[in-house]
Coordinates of C-alpha atoms in Angstrom, one line a residue:
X50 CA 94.9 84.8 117.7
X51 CA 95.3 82.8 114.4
X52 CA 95.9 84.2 110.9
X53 CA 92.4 83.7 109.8
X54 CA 90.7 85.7 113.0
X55 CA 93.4 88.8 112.1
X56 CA 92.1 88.5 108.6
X57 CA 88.8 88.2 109.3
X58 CA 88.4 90.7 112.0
X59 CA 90.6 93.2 109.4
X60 CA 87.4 92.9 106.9
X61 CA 84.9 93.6 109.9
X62 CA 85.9 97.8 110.5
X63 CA 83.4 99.3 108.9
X64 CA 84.2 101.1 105.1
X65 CA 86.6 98.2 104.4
X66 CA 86.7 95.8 101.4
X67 CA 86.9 92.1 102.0
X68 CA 88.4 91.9 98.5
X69 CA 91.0 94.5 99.3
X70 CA 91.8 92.9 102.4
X71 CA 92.3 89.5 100.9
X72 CA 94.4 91.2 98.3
X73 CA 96.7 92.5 100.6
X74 CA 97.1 89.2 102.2
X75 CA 97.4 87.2 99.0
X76 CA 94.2 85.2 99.4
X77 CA 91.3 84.3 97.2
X78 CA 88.3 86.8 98.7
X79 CA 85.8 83.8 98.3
X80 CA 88.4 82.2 101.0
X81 CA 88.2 85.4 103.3
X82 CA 84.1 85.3 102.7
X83 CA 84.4 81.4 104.2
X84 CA 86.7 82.5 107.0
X85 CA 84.5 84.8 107.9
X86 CA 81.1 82.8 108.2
X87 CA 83.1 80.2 110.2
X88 CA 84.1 83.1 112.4
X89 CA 80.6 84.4 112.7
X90 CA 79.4 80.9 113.7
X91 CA 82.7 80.8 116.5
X92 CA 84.6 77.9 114.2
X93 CA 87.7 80.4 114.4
X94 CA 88.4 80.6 117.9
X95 CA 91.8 80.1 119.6
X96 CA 90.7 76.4 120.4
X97 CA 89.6 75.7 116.8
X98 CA 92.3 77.6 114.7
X99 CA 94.3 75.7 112.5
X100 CA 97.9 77.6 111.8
X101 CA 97.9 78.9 108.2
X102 CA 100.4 78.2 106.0
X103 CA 100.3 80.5 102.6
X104 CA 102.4 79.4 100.1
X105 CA 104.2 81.0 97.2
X106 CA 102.7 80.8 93.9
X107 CA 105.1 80.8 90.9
X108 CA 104.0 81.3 87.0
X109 CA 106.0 79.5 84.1
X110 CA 107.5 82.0 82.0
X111 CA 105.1 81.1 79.5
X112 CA 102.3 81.7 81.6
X113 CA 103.1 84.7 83.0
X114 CA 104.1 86.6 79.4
X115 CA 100.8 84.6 78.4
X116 CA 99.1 86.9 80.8
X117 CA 101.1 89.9 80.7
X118 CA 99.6 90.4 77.0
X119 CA 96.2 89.2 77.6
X120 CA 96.5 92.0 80.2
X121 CA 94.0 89.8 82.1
X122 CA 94.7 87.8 85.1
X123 CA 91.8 86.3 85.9
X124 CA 91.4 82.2 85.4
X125 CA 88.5 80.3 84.0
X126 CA 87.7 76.4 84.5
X127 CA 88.2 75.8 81.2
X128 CA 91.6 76.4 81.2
X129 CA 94.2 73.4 80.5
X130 CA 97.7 73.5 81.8
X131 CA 100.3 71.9 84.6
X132 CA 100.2 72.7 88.5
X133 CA 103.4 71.5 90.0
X134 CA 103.6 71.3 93.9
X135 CA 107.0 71.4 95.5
X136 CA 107.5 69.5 98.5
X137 CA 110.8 69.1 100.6
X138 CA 110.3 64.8 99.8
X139 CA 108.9 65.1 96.5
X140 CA 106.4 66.7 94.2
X141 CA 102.8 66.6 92.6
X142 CA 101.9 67.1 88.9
X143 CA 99.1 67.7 88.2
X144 CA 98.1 68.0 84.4
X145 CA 95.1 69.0 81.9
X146 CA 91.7 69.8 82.9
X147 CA 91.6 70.0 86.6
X148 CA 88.4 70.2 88.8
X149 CA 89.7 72.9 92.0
X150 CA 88.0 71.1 94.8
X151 CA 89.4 67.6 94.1
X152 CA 93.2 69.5 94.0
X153 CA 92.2 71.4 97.3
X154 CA 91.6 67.8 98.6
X155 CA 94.7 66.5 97.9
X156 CA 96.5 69.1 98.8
X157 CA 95.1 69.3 102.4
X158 CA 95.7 65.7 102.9
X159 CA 99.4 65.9 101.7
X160 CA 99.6 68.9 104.1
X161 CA 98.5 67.0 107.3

């Protein structure tokens, strides 16, 4: 059984939190809420499971004191800054104003 099934089928007991769930794996709840209608319409099975790869987020040290005394952790769109992939043949920057989907894009394609 894939990673997302486990996940899925972990938010499926009954009393249990998707958000808690997704915490404790280290992805977004809104992910875990996909996941899960993909599951409900069979899109998750053995057949159709894609392996998942999570990958290790890292904060500047600017960015994470920066959110150590705003004591908040949550991000809004309007925030400007760098994301820097790491790749074992190179790198992407990324810089300003960034719309999610079109990095999610990329990303997947590079990761193919």
């Amino acid at each position: 059984m894939g990673e997302k099934c486990r996940i899925v089928e972990q938010t499926l007991q009954p009393g249990t939190s998707v958000a808690w769930v997704a915490l404790a794996h280290g992805v977004n709840a809104n992910q875990v809420f996909s996941w899960r209608r993909q599951y409900r319409q069979g899109l998750l099975s053995q057949r159709n499971a894609e392996p998942v790869k999570l990958l290790p987020v890292h904060l500047s040290e600017a960015e994470a004191s920066k959110a150590n005394r705003s004591g908040s952790r949550q991000v809004t769109a309007a925030v400007v800054g760098t994301i820097q992939v790491e790749f074992p043949k190179g790198h992407v920057c990324v810089s300003g104003s960034v719309d999610g989907e079109v990095v999610r894009m990329v990303l997947e394609h590079l990761l193919r």
